[in-house]
PDB file of C-alpha atoms in Angstrom:
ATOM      1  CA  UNK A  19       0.028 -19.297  -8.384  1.00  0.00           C
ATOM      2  CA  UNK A  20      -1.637 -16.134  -6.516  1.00  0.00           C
ATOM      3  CA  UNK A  21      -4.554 -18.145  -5.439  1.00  0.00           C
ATOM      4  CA  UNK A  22      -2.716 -21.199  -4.339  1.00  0.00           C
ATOM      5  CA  UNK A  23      -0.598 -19.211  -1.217  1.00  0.00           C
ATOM      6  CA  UNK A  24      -1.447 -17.336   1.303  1.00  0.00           C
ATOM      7  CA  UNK A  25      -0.944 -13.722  -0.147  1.00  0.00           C
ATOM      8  CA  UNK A  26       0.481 -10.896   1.474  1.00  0.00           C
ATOM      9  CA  UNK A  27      -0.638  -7.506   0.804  1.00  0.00           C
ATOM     10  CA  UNK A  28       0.841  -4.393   1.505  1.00  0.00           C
ATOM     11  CA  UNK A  29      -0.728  -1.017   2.550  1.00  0.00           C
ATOM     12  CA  UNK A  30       1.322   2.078   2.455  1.00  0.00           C
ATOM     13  CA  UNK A  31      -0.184   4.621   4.408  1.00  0.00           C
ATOM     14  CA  UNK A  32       0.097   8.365   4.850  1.00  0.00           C
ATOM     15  CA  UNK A  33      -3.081   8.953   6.623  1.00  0.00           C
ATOM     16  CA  UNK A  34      -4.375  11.129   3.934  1.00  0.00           C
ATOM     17  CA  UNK A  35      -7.845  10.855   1.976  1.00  0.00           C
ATOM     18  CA  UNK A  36      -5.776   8.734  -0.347  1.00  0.00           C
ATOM     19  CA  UNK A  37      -4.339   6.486   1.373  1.00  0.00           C
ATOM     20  CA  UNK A  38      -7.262   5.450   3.588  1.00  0.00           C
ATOM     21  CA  UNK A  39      -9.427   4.985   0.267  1.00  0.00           C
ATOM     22  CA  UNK A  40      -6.242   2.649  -0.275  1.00  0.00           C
ATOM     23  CA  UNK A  41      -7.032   0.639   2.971  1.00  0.00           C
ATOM     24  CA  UNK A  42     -10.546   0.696   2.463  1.00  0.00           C
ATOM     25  CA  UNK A  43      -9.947  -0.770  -0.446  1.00  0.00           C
ATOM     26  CA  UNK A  44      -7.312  -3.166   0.419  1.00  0.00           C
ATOM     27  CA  UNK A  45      -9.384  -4.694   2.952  1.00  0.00           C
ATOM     28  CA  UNK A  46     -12.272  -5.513   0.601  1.00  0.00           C
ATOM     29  CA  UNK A  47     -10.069  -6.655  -1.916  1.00  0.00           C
ATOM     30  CA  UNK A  48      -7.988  -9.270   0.885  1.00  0.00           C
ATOM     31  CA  UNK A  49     -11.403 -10.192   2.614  1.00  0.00           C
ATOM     32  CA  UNK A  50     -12.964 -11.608  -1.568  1.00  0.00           C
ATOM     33  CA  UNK A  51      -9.013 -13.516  -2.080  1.00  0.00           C
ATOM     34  CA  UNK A  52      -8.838 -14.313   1.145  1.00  0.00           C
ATOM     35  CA  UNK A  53      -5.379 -12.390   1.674  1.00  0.00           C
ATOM     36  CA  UNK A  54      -4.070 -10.967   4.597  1.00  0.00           C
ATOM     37  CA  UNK A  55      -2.591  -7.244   4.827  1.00  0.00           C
ATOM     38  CA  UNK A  56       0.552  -5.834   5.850  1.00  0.00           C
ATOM     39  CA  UNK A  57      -0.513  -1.808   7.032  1.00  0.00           C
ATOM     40  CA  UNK A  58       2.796   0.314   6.785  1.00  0.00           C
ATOM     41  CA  UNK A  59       3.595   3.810   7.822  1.00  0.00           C
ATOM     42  CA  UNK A  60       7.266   5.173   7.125  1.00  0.00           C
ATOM     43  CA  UNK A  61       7.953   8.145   8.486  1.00  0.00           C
ATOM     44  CA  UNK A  62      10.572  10.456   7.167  1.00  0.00           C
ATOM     45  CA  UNK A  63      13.586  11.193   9.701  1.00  0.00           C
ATOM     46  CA  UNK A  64      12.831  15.059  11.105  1.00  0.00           C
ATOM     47  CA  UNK A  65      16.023  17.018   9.689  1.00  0.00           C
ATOM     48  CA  UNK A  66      14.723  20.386   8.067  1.00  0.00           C
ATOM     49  CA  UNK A  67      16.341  23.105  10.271  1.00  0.00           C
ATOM     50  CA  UNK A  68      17.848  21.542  12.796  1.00  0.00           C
ATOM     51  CA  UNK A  69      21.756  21.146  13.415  1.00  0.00           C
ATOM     52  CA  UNK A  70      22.023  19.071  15.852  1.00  0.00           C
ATOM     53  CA  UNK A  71      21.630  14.890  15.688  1.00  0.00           C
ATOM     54  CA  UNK A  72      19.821  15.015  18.817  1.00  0.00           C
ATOM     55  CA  UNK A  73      17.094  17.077  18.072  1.00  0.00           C
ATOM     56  CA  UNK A  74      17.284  15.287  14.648  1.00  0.00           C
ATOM     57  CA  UNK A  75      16.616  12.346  16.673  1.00  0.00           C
ATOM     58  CA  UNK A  76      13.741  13.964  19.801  1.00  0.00           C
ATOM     59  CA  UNK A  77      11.841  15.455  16.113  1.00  0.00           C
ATOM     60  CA  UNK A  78      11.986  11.981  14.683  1.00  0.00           C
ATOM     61  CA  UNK A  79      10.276  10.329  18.103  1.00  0.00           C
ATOM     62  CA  UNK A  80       8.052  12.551  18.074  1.00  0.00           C
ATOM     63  CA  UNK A  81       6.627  12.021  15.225  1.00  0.00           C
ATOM     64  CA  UNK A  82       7.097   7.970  15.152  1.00  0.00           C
ATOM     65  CA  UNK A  83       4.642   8.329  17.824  1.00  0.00           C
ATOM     66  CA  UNK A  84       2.649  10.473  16.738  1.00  0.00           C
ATOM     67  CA  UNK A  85       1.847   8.407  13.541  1.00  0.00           C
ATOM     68  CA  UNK A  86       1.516   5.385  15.890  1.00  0.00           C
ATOM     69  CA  UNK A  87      -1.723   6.980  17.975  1.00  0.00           C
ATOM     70  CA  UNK A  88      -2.568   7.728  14.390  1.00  0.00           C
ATOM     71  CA  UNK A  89      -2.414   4.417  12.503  1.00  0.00           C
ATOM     72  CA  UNK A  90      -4.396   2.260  15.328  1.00  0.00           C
ATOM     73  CA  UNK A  91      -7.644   4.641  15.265  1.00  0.00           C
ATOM     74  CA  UNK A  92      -6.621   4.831  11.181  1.00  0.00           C
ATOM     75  CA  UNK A  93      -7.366   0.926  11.237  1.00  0.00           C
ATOM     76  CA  UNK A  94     -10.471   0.899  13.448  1.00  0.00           C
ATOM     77  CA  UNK A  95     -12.199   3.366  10.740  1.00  0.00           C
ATOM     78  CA  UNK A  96     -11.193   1.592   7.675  1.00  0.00           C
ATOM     79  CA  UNK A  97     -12.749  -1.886   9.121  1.00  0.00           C
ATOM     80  CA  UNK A  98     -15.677   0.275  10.528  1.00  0.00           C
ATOM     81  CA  UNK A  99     -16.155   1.770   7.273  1.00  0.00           C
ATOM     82  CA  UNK A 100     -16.000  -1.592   5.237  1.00  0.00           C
ATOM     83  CA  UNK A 101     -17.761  -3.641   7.561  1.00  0.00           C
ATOM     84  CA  UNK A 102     -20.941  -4.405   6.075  1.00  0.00           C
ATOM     85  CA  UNK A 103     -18.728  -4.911   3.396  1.00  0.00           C
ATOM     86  CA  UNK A 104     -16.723  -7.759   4.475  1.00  0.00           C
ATOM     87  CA  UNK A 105     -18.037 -11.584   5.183  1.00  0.00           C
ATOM     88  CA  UNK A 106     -14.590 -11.574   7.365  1.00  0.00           C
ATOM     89  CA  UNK A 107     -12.064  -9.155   8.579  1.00  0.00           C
ATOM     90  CA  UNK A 108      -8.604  -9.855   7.031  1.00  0.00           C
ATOM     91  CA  UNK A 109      -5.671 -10.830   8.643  1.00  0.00           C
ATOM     92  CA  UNK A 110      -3.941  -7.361   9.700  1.00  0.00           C
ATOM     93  CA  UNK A 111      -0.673  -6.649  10.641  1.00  0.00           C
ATOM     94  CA  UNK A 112       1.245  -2.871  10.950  1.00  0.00           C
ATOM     95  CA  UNK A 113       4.239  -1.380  11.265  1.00  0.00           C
ATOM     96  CA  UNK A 114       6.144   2.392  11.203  1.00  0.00           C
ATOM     97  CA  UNK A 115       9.268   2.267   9.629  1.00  0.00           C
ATOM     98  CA  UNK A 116      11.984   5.274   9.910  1.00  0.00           C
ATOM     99  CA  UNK A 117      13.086   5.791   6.555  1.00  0.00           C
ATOM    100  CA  UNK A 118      12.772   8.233   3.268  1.00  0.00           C
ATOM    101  CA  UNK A 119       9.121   6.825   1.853  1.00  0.00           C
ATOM    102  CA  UNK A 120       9.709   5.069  -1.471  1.00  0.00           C
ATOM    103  CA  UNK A 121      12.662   2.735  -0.609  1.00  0.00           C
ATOM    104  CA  UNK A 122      11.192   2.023   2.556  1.00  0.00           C
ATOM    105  CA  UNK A 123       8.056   0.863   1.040  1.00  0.00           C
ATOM    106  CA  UNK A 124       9.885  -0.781  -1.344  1.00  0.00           C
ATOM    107  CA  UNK A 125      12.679  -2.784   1.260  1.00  0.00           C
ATOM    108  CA  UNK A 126       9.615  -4.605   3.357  1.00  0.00           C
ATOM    109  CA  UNK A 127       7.812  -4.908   0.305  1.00  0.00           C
ATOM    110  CA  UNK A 128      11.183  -7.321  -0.330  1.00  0.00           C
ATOM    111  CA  UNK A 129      12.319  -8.255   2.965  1.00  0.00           C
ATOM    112  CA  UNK A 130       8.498  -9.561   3.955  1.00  0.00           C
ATOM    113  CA  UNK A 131       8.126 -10.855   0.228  1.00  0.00           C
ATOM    114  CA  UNK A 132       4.884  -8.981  -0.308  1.00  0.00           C
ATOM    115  CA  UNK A 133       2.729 -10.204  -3.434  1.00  0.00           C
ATOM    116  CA  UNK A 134       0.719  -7.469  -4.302  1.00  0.00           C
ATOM    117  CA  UNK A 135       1.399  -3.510  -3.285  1.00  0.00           C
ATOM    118  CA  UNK A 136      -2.091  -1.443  -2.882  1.00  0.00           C
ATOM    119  CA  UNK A 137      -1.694   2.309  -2.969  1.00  0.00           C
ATOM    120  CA  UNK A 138      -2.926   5.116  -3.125  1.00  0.00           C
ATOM    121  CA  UNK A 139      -3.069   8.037  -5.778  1.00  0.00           C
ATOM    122  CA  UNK A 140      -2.177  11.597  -5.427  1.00  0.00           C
ATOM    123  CA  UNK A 141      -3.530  14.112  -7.699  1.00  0.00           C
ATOM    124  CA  UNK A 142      -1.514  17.412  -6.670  1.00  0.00           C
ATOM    125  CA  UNK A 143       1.892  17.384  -7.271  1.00  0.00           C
ATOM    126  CA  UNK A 144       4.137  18.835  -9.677  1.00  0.00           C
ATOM    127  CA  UNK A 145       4.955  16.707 -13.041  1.00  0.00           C
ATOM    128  CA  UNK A 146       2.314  15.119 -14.814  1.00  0.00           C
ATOM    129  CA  UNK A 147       3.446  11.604 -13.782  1.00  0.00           C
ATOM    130  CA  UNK A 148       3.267  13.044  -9.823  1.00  0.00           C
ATOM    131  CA  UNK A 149      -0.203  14.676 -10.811  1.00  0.00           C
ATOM    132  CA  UNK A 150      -1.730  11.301 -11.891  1.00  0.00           C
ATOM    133  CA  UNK A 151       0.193   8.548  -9.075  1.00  0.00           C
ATOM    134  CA  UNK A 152       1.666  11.127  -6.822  1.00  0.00           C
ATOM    135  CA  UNK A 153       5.378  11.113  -6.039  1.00  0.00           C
ATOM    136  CA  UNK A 154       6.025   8.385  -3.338  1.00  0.00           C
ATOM    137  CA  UNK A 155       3.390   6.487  -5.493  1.00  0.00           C
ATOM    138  CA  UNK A 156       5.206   6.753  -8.716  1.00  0.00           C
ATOM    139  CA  UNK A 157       8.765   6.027  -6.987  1.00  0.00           C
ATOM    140  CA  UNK A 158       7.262   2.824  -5.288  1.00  0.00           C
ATOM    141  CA  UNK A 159       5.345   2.031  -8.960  1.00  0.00           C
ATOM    142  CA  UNK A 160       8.557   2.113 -10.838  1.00  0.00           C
ATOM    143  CA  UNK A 161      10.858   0.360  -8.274  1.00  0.00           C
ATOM    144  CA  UNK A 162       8.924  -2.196  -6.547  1.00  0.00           C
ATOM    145  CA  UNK A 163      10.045  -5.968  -7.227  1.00  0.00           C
ATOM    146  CA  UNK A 164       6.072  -7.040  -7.029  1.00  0.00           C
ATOM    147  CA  UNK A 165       2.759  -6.286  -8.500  1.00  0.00           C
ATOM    148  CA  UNK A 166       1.656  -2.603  -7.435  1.00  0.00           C
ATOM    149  CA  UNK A 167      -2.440  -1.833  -7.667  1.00  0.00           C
ATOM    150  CA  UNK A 168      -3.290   2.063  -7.503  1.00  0.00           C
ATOM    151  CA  UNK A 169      -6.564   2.932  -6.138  1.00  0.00           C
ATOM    152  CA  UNK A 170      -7.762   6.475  -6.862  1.00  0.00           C
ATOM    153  CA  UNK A 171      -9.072   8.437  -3.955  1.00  0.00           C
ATOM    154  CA  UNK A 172     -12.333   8.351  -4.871  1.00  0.00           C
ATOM    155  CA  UNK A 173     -12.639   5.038  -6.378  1.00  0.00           C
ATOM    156  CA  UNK A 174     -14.538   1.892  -4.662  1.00  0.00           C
ATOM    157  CA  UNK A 175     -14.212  -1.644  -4.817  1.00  0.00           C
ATOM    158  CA  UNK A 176     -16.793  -2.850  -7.736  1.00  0.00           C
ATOM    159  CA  UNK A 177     -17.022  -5.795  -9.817  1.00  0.00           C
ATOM    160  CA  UNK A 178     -13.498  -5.677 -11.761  1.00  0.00           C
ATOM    161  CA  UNK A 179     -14.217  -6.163 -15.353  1.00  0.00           C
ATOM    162  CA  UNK A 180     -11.023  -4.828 -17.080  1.00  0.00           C
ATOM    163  CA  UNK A 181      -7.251  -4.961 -15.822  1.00  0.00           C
ATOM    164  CA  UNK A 182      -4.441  -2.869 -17.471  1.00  0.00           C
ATOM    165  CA  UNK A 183      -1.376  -3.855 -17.310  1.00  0.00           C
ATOM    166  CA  UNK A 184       1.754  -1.904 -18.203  1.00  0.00           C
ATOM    167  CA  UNK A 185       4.751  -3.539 -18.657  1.00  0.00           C
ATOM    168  CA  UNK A 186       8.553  -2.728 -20.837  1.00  0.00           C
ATOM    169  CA  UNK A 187       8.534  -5.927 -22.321  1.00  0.00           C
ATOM    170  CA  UNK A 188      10.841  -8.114 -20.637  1.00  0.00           C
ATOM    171  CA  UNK A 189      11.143 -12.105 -20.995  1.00  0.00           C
ATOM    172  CA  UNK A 190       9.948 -11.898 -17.370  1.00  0.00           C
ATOM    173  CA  UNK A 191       6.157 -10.605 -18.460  1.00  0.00           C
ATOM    174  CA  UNK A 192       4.661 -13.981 -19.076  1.00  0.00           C
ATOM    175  CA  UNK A 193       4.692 -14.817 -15.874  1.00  0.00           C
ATOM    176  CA  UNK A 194       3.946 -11.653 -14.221  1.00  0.00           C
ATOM    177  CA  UNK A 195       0.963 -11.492 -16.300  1.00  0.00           C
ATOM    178  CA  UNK A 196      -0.500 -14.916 -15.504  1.00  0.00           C
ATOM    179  CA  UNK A 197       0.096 -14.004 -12.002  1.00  0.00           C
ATOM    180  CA  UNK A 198      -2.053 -10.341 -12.519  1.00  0.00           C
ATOM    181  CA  UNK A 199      -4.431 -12.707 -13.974  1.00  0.00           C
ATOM    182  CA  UNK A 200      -5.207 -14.541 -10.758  1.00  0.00           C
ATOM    183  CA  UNK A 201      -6.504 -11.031  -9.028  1.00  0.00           C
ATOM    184  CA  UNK A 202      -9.708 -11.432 -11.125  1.00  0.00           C
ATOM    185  CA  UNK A 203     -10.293 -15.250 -10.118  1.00  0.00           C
ATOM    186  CA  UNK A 204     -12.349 -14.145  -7.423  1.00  0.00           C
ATOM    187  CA  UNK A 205     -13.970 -11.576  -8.869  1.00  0.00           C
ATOM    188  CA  UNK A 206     -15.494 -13.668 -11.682  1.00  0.00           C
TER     189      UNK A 206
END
């Protein structure tokens, strides 16, 4: 099943050490299954202490484009960086969404019917769970509707020779296994 389409992958992106691990990642790991990669930004409406709409609104602008200056060098280094890497570029397509972070991820995750989610970790935040996957990482991790991979930030793409998979046991795991399953085709 994941072989036989063309699959979509989505990047969340902060810009931080994590998340462009994440890319770095993502592109190796779309160039050996031949996927292509859907690079997303959402940035968080601009609201702490201000009482007006419009300067809700200027704050917000600002910092939509800010992230978009951002996110086109952000590319260019992660294919620079995994060039020698890659036998082909992937596919790459971005976008900035206005929204809070988690249920953004999570609506074009849905709305562009994304296969596979690659993120990236955070390590210093304050529950355990937020220590380990980092907040926006453990929202989008336990409300996604598709497969979500977490790369570490210091992690790189090896030969994969063991997947966990955590599941609540549902009648609907069968499936979503086999499909897990198909990541290591390539890789074998």
């Amino acid at each position: 099943y994941f072989m036989q389409k063309s699959t979509k992958i989505l990047v969340p992106v902060d810009f931080s050490p994590s998340s462009e691990n994440a890319f770095r990642f993502a592109l190796q790991f779309a160039d050996k299954t031949g996927a292509s990669i859907y690079l997303l930004n959402v940035v968080a409406p601009q609201a702490e202490g201000m009482d007006y709409p419009v300067m809700v609104a200027n704050a917000t602008q600002q910092r939509l484009e800010a992230a978009r200056e951002i996110k086109n060098k952000f590319i260019e280094a992660g294919i620079t960086a995994t060039k020698e890497h890659l036998k082909e570029t992937p596919s790459i397509s971005s976008d900035l969404e206005i929204g809070m972070p988690v249920s953004g991820i999570c609506n074009v995750a849905k709305r562009e019917d994304i296969d596979l989610i690659i993120i990236g970790s955070r390590g210093e935040n304050r529950s355990f769970t937020e220590k380990i996957l980092g907040s926006v990482t453990s929202g989008v991790v336990g409300s996604s509707n598709c497969s979500v991979m977490v790369i570490p930030e210091d992690s790189t793409l090896k030969t994969i020779d063991s997947m966990c998979y955590s599941t609540e046991v549902s009648h609907h795991d069968p499936f979503e296994i086999w499909k897990a399953l198909g990541f290591l085709k390539p890789f074998s």
